[in-house]
Tab-separated table of N, CA and C in Angstrom:
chain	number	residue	atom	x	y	z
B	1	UNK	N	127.134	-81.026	71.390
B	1	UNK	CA	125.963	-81.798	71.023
B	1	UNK	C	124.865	-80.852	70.541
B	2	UNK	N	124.256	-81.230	69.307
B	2	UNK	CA	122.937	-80.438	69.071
B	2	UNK	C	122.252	-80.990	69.472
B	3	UNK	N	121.236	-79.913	70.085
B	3	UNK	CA	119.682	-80.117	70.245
B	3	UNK	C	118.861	-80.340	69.492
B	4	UNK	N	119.005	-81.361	68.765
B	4	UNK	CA	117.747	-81.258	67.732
B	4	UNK	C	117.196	-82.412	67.857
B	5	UNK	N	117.445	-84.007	68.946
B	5	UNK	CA	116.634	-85.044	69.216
B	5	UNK	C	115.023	-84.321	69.476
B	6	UNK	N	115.563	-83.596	70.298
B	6	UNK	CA	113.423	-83.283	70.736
B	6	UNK	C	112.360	-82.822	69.737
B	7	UNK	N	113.224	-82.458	68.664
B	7	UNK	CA	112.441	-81.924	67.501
B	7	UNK	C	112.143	-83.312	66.998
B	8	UNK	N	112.881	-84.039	67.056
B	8	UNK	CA	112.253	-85.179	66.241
B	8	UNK	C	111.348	-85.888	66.821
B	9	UNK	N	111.974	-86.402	68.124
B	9	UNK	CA	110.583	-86.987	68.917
B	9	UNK	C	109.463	-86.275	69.256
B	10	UNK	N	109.422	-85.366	68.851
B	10	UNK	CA	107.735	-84.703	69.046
B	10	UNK	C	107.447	-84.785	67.557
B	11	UNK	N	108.449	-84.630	66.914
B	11	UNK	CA	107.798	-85.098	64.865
B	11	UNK	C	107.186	-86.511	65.014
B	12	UNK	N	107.941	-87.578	65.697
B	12	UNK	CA	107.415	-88.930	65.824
B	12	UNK	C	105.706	-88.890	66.272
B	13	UNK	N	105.716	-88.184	67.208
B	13	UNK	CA	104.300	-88.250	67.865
B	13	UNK	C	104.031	-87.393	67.589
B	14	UNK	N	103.785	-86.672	66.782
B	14	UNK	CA	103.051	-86.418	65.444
B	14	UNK	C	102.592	-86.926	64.741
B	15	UNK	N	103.826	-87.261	64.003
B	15	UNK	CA	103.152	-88.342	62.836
B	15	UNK	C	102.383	-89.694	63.047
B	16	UNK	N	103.150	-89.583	64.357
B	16	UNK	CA	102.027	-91.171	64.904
B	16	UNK	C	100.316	-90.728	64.732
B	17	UNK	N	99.808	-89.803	65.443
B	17	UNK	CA	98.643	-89.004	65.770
B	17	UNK	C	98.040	-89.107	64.685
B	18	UNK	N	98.849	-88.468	63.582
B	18	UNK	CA	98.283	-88.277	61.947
B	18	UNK	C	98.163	-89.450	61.575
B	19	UNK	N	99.126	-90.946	61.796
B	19	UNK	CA	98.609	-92.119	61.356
B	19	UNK	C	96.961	-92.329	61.857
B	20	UNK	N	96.718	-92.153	62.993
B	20	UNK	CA	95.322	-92.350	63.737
B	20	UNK	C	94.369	-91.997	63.469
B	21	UNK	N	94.983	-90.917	63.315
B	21	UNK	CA	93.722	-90.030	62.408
B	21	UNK	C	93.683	-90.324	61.281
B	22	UNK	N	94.271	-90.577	60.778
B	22	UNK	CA	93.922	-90.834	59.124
B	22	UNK	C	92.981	-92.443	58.617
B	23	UNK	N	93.420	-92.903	60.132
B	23	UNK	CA	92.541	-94.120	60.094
B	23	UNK	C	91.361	-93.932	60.280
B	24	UNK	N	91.148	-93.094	61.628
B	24	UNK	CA	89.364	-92.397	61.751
B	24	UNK	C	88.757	-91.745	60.603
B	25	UNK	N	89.585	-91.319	60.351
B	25	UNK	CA	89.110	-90.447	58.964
B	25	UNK	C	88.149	-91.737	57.967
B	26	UNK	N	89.211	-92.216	58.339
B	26	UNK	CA	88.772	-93.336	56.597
B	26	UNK	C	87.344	-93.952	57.401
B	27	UNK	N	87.438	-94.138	58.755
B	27	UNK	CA	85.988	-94.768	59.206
B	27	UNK	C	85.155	-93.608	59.218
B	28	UNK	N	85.278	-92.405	59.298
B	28	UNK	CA	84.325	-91.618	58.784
B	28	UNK	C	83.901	-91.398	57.832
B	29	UNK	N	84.332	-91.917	56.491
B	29	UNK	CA	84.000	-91.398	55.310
B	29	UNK	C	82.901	-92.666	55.259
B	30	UNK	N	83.926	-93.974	55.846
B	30	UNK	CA	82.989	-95.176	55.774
B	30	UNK	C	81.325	-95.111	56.111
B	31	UNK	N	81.572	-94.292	57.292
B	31	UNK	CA	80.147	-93.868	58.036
B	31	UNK	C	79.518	-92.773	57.636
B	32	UNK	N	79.888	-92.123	56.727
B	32	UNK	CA	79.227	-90.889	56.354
B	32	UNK	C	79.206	-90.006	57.222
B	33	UNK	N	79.806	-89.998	58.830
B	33	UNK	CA	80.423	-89.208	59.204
B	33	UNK	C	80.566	-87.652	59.609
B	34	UNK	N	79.713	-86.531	58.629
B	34	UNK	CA	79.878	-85.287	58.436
B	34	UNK	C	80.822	-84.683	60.159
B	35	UNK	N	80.427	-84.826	61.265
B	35	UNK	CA	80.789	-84.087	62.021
B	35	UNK	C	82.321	-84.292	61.835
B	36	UNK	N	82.125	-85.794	62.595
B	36	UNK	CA	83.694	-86.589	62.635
B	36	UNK	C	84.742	-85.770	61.845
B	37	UNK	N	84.349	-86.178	60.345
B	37	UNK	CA	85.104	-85.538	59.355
B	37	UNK	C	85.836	-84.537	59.207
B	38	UNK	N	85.034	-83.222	60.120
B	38	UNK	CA	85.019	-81.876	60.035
B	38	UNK	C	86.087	-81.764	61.072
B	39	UNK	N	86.031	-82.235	62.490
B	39	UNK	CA	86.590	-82.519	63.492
B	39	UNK	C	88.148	-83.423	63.605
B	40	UNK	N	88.265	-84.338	62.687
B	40	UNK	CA	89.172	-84.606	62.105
B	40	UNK	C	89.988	-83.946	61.325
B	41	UNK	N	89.407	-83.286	60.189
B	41	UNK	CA	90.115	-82.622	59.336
B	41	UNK	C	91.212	-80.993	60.344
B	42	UNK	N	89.857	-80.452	61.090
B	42	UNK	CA	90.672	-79.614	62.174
B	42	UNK	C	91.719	-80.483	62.836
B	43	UNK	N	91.716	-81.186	63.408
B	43	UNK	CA	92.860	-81.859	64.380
B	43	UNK	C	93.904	-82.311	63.303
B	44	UNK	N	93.586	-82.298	62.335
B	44	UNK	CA	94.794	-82.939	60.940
B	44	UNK	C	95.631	-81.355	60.645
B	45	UNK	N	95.015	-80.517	60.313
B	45	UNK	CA	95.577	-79.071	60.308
B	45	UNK	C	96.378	-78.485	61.233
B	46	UNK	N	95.710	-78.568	62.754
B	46	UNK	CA	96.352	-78.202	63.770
B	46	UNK	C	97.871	-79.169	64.238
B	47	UNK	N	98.066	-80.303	63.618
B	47	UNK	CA	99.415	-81.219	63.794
B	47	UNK	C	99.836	-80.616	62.596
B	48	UNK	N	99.635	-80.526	61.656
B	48	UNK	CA	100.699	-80.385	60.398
B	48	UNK	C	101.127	-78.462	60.620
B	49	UNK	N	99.937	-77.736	61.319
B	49	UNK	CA	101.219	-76.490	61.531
B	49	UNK	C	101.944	-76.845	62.617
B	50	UNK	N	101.715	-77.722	63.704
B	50	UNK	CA	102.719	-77.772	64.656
B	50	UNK	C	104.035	-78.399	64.160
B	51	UNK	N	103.604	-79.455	62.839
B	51	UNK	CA	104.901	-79.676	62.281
B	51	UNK	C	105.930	-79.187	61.392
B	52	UNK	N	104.676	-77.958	60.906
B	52	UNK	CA	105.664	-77.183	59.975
B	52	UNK	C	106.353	-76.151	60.966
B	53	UNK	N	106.097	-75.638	62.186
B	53	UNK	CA	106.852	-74.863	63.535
B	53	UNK	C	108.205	-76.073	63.811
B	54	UNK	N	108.146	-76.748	63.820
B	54	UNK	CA	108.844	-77.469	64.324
B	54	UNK	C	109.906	-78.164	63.003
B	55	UNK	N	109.723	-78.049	61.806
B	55	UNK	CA	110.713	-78.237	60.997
B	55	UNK	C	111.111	-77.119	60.544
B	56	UNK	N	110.814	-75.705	60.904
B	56	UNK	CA	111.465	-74.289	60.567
B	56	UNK	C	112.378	-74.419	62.000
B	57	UNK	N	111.677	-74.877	63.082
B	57	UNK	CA	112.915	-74.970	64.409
B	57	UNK	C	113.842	-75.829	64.364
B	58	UNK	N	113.738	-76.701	63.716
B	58	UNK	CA	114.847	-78.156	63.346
B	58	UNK	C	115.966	-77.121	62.168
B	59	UNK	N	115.158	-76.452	61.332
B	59	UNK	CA	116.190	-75.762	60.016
B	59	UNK	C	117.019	-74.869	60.610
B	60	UNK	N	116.216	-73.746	61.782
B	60	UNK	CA	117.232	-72.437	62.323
B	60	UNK	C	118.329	-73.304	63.345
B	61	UNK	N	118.183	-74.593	64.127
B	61	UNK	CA	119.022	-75.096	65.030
B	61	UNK	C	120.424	-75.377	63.803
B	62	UNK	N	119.646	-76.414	62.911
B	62	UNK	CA	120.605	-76.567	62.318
B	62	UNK	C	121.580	-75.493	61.651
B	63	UNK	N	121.089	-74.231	61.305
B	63	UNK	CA	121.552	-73.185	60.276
B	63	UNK	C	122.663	-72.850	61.603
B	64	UNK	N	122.157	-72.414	62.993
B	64	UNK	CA	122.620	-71.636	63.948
B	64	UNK	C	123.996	-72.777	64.151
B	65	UNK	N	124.071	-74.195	64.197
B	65	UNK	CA	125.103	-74.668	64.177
B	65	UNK	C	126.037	-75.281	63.070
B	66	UNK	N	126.134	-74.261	62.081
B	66	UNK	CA	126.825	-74.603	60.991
B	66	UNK	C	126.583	-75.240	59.825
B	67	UNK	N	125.255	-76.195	60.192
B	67	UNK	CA	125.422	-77.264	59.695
B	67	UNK	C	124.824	-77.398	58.065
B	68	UNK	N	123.979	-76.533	58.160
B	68	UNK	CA	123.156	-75.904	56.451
B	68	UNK	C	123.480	-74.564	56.687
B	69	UNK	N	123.531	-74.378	55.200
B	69	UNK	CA	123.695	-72.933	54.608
B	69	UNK	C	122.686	-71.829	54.729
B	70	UNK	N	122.386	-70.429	55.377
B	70	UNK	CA	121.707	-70.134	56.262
B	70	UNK	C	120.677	-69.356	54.770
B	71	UNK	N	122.027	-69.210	53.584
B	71	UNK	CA	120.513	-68.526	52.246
B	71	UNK	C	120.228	-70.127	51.568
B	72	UNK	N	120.317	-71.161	52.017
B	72	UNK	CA	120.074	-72.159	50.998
B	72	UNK	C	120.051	-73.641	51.884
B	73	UNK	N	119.250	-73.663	52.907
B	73	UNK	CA	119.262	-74.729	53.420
B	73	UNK	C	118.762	-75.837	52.801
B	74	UNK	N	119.476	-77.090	52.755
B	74	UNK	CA	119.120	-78.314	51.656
B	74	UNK	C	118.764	-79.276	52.866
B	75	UNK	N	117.859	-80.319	52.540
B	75	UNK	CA	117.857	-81.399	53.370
B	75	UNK	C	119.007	-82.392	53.202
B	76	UNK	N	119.340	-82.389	51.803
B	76	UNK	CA	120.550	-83.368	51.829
B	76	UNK	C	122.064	-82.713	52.161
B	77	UNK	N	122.290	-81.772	52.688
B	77	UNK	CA	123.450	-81.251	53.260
B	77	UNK	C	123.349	-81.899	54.896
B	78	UNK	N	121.803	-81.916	55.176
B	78	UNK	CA	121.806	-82.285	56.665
B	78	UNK	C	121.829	-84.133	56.983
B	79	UNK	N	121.759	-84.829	55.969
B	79	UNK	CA	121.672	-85.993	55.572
B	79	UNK	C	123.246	-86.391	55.673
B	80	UNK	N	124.438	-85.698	54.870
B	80	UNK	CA	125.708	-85.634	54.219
B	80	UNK	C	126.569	-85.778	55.659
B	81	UNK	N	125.712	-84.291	56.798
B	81	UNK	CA	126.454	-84.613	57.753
B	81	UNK	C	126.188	-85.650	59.014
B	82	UNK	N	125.261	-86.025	58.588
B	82	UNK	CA	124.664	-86.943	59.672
B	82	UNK	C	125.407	-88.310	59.547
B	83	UNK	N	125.382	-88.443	58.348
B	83	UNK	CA	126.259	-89.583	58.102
B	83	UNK	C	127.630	-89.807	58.064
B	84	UNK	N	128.567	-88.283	58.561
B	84	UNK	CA	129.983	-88.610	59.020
B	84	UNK	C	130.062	-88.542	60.403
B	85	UNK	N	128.862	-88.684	61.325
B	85	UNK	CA	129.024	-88.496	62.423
B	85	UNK	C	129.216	-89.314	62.898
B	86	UNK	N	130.058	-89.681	64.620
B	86	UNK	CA	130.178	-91.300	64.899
B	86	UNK	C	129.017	-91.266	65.930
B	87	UNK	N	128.822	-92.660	66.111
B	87	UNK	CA	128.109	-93.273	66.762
B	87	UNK	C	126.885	-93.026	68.262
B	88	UNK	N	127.526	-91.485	68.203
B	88	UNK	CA	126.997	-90.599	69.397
B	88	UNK	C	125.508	-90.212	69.156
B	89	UNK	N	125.157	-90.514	67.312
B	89	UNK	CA	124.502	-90.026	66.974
B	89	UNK	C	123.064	-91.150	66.747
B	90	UNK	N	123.569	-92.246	66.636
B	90	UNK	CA	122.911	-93.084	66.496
B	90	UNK	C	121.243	-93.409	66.712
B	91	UNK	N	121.019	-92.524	67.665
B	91	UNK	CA	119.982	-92.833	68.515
B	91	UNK	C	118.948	-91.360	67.561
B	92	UNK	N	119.501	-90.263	66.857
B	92	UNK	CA	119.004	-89.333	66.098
B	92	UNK	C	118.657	-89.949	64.343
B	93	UNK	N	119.639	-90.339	63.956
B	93	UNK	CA	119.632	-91.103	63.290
B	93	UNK	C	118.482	-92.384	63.037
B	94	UNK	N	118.122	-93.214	64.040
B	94	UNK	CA	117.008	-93.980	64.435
B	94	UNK	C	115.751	-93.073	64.266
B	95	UNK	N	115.513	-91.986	64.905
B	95	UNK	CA	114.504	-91.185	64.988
B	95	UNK	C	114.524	-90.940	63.478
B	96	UNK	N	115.097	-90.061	62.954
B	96	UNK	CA	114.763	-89.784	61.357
B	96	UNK	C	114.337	-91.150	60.745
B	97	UNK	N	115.036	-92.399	60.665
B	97	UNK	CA	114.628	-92.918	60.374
B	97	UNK	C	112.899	-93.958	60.702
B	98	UNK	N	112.700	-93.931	61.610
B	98	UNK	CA	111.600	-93.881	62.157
B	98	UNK	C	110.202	-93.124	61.399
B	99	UNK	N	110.841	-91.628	61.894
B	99	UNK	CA	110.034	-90.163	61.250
B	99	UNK	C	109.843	-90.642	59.735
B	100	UNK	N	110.530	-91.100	58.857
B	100	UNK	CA	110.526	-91.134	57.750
B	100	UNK	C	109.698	-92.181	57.157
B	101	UNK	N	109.662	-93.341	58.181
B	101	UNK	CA	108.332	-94.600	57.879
B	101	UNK	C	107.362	-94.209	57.842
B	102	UNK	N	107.275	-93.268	59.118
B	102	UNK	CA	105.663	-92.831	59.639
B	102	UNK	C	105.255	-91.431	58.608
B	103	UNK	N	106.110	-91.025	58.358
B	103	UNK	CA	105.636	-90.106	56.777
B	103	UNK	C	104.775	-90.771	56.023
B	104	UNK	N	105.964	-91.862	55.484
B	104	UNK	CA	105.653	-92.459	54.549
B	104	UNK	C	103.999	-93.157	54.369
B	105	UNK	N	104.067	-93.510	56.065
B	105	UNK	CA	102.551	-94.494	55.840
B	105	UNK	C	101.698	-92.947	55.721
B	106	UNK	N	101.850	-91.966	56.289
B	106	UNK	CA	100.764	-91.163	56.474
B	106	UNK	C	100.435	-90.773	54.734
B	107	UNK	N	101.478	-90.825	54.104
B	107	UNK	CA	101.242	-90.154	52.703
B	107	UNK	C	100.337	-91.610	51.803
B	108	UNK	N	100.836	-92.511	52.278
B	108	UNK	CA	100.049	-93.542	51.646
B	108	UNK	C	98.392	-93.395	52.223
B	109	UNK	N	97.805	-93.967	53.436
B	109	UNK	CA	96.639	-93.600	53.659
B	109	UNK	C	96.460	-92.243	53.628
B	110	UNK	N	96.818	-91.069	53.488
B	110	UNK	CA	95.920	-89.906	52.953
B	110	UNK	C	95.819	-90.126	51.460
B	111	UNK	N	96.443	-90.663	51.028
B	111	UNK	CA	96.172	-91.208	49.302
B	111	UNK	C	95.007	-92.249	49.168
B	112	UNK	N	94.718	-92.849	49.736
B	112	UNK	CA	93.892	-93.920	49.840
B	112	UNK	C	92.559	-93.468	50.231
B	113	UNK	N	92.830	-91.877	51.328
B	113	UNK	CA	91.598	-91.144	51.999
B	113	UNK	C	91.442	-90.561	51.126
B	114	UNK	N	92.300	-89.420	50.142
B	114	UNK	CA	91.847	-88.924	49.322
B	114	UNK	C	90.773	-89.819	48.269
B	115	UNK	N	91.220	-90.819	47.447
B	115	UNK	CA	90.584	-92.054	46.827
B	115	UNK	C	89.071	-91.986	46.693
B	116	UNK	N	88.762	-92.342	48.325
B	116	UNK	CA	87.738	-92.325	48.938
B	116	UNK	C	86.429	-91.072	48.856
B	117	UNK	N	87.051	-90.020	48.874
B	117	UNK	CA	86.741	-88.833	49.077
B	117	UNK	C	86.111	-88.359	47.672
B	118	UNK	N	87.235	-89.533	46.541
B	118	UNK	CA	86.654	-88.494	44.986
B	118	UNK	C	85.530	-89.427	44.892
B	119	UNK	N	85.420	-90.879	45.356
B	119	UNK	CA	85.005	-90.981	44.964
B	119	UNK	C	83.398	-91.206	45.604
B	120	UNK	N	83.324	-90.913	46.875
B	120	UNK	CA	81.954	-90.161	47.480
B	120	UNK	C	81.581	-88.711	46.293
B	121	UNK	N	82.251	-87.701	46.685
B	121	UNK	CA	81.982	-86.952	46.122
B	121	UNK	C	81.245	-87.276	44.447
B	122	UNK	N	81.526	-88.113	43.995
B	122	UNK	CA	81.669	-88.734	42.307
B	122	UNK	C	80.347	-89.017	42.186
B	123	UNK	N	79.775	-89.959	43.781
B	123	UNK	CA	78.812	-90.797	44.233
B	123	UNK	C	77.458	-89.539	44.168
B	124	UNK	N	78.039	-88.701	45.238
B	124	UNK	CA	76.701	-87.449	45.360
B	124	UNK	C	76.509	-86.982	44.167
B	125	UNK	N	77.789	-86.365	43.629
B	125	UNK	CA	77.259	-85.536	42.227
B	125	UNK	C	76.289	-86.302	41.756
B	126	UNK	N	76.430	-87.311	41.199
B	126	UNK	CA	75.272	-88.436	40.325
B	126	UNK	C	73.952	-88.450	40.904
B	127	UNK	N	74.108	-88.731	42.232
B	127	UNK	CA	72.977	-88.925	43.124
B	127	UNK	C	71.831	-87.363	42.601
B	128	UNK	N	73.115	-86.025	42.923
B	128	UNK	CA	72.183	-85.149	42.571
B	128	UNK	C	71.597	-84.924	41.534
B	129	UNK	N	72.743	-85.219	40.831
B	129	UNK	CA	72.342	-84.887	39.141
B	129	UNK	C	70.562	-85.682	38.906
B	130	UNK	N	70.658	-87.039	39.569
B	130	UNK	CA	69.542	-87.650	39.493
B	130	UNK	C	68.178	-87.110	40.174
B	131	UNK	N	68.245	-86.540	41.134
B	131	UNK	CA	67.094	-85.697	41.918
B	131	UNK	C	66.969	-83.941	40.910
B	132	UNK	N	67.644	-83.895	40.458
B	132	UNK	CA	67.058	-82.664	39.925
B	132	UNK	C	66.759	-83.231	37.866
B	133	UNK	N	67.000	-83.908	37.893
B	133	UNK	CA	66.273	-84.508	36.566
B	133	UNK	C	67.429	-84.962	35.352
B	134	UNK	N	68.838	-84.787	35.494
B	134	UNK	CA	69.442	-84.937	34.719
B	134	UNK	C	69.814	-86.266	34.570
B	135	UNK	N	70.064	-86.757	32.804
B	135	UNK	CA	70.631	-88.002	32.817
B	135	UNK	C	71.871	-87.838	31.954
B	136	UNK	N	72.620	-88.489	32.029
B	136	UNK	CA	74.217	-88.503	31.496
B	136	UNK	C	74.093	-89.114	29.806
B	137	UNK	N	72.883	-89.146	29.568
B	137	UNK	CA	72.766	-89.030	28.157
B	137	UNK	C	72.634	-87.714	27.841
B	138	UNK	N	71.955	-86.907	28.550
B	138	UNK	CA	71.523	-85.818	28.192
B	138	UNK	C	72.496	-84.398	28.851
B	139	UNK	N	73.414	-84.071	28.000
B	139	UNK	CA	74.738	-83.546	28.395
B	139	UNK	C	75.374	-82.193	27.163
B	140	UNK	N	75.040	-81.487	27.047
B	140	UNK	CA	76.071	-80.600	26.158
B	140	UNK	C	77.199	-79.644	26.607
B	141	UNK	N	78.184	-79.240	25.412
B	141	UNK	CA	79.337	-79.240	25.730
B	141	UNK	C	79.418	-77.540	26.323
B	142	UNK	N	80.070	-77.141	26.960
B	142	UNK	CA	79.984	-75.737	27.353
B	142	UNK	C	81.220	-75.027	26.605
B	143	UNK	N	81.274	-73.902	26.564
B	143	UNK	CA	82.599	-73.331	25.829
B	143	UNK	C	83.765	-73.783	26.066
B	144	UNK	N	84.106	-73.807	27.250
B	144	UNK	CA	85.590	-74.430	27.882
B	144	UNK	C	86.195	-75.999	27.301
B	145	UNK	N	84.436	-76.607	26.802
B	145	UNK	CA	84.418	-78.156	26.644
B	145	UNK	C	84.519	-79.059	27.195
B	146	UNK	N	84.191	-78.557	28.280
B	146	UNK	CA	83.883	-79.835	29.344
B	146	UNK	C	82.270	-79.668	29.211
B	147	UNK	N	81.303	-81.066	29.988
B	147	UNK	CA	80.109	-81.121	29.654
B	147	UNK	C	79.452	-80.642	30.836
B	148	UNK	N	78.099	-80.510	30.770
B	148	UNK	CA	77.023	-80.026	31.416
B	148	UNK	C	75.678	-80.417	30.780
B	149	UNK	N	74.909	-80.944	32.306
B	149	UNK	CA	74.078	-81.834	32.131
B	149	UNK	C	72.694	-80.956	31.945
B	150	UNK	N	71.659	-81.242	31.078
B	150	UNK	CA	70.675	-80.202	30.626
B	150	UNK	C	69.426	-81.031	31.505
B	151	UNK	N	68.590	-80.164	31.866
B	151	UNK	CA	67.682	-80.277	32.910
B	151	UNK	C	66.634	-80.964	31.922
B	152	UNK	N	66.166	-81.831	32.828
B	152	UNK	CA	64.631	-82.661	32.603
B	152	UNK	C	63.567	-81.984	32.861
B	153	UNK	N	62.408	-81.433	32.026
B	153	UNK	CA	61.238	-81.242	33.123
B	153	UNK	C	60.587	-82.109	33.868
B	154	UNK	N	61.004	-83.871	34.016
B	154	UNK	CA	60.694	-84.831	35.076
B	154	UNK	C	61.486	-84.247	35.909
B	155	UNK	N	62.100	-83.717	36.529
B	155	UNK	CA	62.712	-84.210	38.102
B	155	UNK	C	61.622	-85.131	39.260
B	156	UNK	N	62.751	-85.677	40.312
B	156	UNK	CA	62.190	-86.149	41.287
B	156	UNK	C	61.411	-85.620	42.121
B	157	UNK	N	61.722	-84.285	42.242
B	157	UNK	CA	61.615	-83.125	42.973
B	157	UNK	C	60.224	-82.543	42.761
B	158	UNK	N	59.915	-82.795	41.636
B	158	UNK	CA	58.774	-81.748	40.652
B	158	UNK	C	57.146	-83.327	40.495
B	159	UNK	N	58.032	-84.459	41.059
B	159	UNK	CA	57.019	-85.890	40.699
B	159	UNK	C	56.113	-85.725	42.132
């Protein structure tokens, strides 16, 4: 029997964690947030290296028992054999599949957080652009050709 159920169930509650967070997240951005955010984003970092430790320990278990090629480990070699295995396995099998929902949602709401994020950010730029005097009529092109906004002597700042 390999050992490699526990790798997964601690991937599960993982990825569960990262679902949670990714929900706080999104109520932080909602709330403007700054600490939260910051505090979040650490606790989002600190699970994804524990998960990248833990899928280099899932790769050497597997390499150490035959099962991937030790210069060329593929995920679908470990897929190939999972699926001639009988029924002993079932319960590993469940877990990946599981692991693989809770990916999935996490990649969807960090897409949705990202979203969010351009488009705060999108929100301030303007905001600033507006306190220091610039208007989006008033814009020339820089060498590269992207634009840049030319200063007002109104600013808000200067009223």
């Amino acid at each position: 029997m390999i050992p490699i159920e526990p790798v997964f169930i601690r991937s599960k509650e993982i990825l569960t964690e990262l679902v949670s967070l990714l929900d706080s997240e999104r109520s932080a951005y909602g709330q403007l947030d700054n600490q939260t955010i910051v505090q979040i984003a650490e606790q989002k970092r600190a699970l994804l290296d524990e998960m990248s430790m833990l899928n280099e320990r899932r790769i050497n278990i597997l390499i150490k028992f035959d099962i991937l090629d030790r210069d060329n480990p593929l995920e679908d070699d470990f897929k190939t054999w999972l699926k001639k295995q009988d029924s002993s396995m079932d319960d590993t099998r469940l877990l990946i599949s599981e692991c693989e929902a809770l990916l999935s949602k996490c990649k969807t709401k960090n897409q949705t957080n990202a979203h969010i994020l351009h488009t705060l950010q999108k929100r301030n730029k303007h905001l600033f652009e507006l306190l220091q005097g610039h208007s989006s009529k008033n814009k020339v092109y820089t060498a590269r050709g992207s634009t840049q906004p030319v200063s007002s002597k109104h600013t808000l700042g200067r009223a």
